[in-house]
Short mmCIF file of C-alpha atoms in Angstrom, two decimals:
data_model
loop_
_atom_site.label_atom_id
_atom_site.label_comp_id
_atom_site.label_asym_id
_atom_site.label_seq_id
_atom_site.Cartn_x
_atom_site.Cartn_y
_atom_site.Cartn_z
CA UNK A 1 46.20 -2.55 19.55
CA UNK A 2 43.77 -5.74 19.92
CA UNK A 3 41.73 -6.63 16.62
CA UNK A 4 38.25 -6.39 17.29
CA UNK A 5 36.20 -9.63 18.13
CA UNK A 6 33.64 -9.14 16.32
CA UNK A 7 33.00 -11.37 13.32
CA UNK A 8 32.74 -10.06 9.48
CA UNK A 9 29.07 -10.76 9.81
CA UNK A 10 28.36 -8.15 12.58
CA UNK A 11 30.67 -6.03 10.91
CA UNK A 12 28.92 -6.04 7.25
CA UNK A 13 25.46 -5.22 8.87
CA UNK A 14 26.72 -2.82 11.15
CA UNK A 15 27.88 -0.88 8.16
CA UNK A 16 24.85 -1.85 6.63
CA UNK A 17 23.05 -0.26 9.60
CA UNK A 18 24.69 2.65 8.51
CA UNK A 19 23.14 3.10 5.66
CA UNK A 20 19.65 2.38 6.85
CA UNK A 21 19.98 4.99 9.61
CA UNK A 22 20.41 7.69 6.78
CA UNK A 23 17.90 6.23 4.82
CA UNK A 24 15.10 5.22 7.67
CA UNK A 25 12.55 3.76 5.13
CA UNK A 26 12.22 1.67 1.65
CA UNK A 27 9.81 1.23 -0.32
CA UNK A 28 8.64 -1.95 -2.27
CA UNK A 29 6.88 -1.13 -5.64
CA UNK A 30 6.08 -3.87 -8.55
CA UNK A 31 4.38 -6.88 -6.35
CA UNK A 32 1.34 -8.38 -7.94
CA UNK A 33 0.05 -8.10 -3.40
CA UNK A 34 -0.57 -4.69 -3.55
CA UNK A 35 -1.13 -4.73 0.58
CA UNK A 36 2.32 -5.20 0.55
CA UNK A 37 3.78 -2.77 -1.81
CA UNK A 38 4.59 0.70 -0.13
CA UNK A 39 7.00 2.39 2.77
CA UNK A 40 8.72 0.00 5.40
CA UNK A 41 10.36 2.25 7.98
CA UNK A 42 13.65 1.10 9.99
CA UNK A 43 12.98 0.20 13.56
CA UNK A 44 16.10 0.69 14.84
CA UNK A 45 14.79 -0.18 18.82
CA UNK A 46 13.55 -4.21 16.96
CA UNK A 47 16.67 -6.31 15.91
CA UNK A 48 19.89 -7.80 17.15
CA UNK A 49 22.49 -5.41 17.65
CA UNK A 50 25.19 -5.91 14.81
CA UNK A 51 22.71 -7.83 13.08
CA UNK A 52 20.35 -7.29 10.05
CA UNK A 53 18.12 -4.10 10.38
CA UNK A 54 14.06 -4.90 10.79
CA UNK A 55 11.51 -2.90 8.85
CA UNK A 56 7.56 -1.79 9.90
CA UNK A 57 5.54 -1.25 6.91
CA UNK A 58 3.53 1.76 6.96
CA UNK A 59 -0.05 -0.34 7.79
CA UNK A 60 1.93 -1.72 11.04
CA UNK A 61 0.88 -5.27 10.27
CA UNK A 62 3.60 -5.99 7.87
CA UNK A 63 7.26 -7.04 8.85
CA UNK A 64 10.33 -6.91 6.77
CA UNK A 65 13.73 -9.04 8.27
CA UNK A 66 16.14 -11.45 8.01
CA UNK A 67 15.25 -14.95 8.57
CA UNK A 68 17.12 -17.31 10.19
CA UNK A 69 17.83 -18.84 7.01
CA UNK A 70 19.67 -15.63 5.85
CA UNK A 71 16.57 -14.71 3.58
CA UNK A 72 14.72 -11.57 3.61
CA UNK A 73 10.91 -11.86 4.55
CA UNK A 74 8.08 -9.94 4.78
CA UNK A 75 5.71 -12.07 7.84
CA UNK A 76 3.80 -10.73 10.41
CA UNK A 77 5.31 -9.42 13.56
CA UNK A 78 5.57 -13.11 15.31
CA UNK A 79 7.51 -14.66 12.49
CA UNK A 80 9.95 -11.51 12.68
CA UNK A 81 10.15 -11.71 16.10
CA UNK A 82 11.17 -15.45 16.06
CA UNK A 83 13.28 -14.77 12.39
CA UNK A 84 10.94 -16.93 11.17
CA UNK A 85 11.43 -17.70 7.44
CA UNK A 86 7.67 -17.34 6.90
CA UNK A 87 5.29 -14.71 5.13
CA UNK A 88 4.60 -14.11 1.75
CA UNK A 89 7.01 -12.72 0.23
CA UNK A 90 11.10 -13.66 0.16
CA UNK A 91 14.60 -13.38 -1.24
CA UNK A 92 16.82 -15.76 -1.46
CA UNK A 93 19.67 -16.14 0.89
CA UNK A 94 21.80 -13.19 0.92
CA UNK A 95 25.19 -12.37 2.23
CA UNK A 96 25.45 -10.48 5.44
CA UNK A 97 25.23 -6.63 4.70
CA UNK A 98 23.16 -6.70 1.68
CA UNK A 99 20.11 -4.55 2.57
CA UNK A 100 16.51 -5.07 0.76
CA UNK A 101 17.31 -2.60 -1.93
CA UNK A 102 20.51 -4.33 -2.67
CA UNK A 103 18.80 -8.05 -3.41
CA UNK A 104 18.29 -8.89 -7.14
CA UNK A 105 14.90 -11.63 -6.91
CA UNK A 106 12.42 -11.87 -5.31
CA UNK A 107 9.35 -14.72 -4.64
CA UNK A 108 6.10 -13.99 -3.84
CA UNK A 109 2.57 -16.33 -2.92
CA UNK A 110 0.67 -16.33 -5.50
CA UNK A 111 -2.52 -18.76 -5.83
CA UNK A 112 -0.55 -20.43 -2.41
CA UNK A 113 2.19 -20.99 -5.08
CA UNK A 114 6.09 -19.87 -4.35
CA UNK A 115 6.76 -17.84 -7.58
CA UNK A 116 10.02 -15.83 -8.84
CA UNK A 117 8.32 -11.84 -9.59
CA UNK A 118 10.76 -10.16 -11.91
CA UNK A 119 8.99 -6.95 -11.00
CA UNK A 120 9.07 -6.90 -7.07
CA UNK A 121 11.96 -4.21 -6.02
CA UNK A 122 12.64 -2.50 -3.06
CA UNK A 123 13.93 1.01 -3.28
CA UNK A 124 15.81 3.25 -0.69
CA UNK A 125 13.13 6.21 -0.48
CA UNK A 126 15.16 8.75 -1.56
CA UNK A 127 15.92 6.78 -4.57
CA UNK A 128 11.98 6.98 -5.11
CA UNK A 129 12.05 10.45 -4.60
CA UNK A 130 14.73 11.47 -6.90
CA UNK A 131 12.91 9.13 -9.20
CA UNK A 132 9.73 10.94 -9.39
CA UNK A 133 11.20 14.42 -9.20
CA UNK A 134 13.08 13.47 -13.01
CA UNK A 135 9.67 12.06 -14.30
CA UNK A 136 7.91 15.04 -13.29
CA UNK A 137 10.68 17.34 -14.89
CA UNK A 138 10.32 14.75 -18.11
CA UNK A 139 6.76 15.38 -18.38
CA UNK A 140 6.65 18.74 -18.08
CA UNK A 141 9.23 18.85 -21.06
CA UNK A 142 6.92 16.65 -22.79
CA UNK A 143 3.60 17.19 -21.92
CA UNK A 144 1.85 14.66 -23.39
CA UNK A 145 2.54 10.92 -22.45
CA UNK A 146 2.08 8.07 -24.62
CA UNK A 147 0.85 4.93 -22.43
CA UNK A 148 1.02 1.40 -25.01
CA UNK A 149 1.52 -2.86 -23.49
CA UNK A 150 -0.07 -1.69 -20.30
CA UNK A 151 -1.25 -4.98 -18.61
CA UNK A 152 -4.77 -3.79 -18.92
CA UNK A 153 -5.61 -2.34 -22.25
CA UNK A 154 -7.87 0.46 -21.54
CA UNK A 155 -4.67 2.11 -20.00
CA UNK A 156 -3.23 2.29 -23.23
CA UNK A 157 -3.82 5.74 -24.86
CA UNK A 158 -1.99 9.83 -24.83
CA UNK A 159 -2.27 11.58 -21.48
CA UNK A 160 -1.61 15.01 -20.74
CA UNK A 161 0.51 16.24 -18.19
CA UNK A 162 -1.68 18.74 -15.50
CA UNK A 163 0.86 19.96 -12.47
CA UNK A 164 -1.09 19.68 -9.16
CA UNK A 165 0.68 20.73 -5.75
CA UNK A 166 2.42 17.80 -4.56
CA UNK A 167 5.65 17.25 -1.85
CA UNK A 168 8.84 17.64 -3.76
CA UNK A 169 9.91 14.44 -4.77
CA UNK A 170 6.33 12.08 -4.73
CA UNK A 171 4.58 11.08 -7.52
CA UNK A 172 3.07 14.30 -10.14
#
């Protein structure tokens, strides 16, 4: 039998694609740009075939791909369209497979300043889900929360738990 011709990079985000097809969205939590922060769902009809996956965020103005620099960007839909390494928000280079979820840093504008933000993170949704569905099994275990070093102080202070209806697996 003939190996296959296509290269390890096709073949990384193909199995990457993979995993994106399950997952169909991520979500980025933790940037100081809260129009950014949220769901980005796979568009698996935008890309290269056997190349990195594209992302829509959820307010449709918002783009997350690989550049052509091998970085992961959030732009508008031009710069993704081009693989433009431009937008406000980026990884580093990263190897070929490693989804959004997967990359350790990220650097956001802020002040029109490139800075490293520890807590930027991307999330595979289900991840988020599974997440919220322990917290909200913690607090009812515990129902009063302690809140202390929030970035503003008023935060700071006990809360009580109340159970509302909510979709299994968002936020209580």
């Amino acid at each position: 039998q003939r190996p296959s011709h296509r290269s390890t990079a096709s073949a990384k985000w193909t199995a990457a694609e993979c995993v994106v097809r399950q997952a169909r969205m991520v979500e980025l939590w933790g940037s100081p740009m809260d129009a950014v922060n949220g769901v980005y769902e796979y568009m698996p009809s935008v890309g290269e075939v056997q190349g990195p996956p594209v992302f829509q965020h959820f307010n449709k103005t918002r783009w997350l791909y690989v550049a052509t620099t091998g970085s992961w960007w959030i732009g508008t839909f031009d710069s993704m369209e081009q693989r433009c390494p431009k937008g406000c928000m980026c990884s580093g280079p990263v190897a070929a497979g490693t989804l959004p979820h997967e990359v350790p840093s990220w650097e956001v504008v802020i002040e029109k300043e490139w800075k490293h933000h520890e807590g930027a993170r991307f999330f595979l949704s289900q991840s988020v889900a599974l997440a919220w569905q322990h917290c909200t099994i913690s607090a009812f275990q515990a129902s009063v929360v302690s809140v202390s070093d929030a970035t503003d102080v008023y935060i700071d202070g006990l809360y009580d738990f109340v159970p509302l209806d909510s979709t299994a697996g968002r936020s209580p």
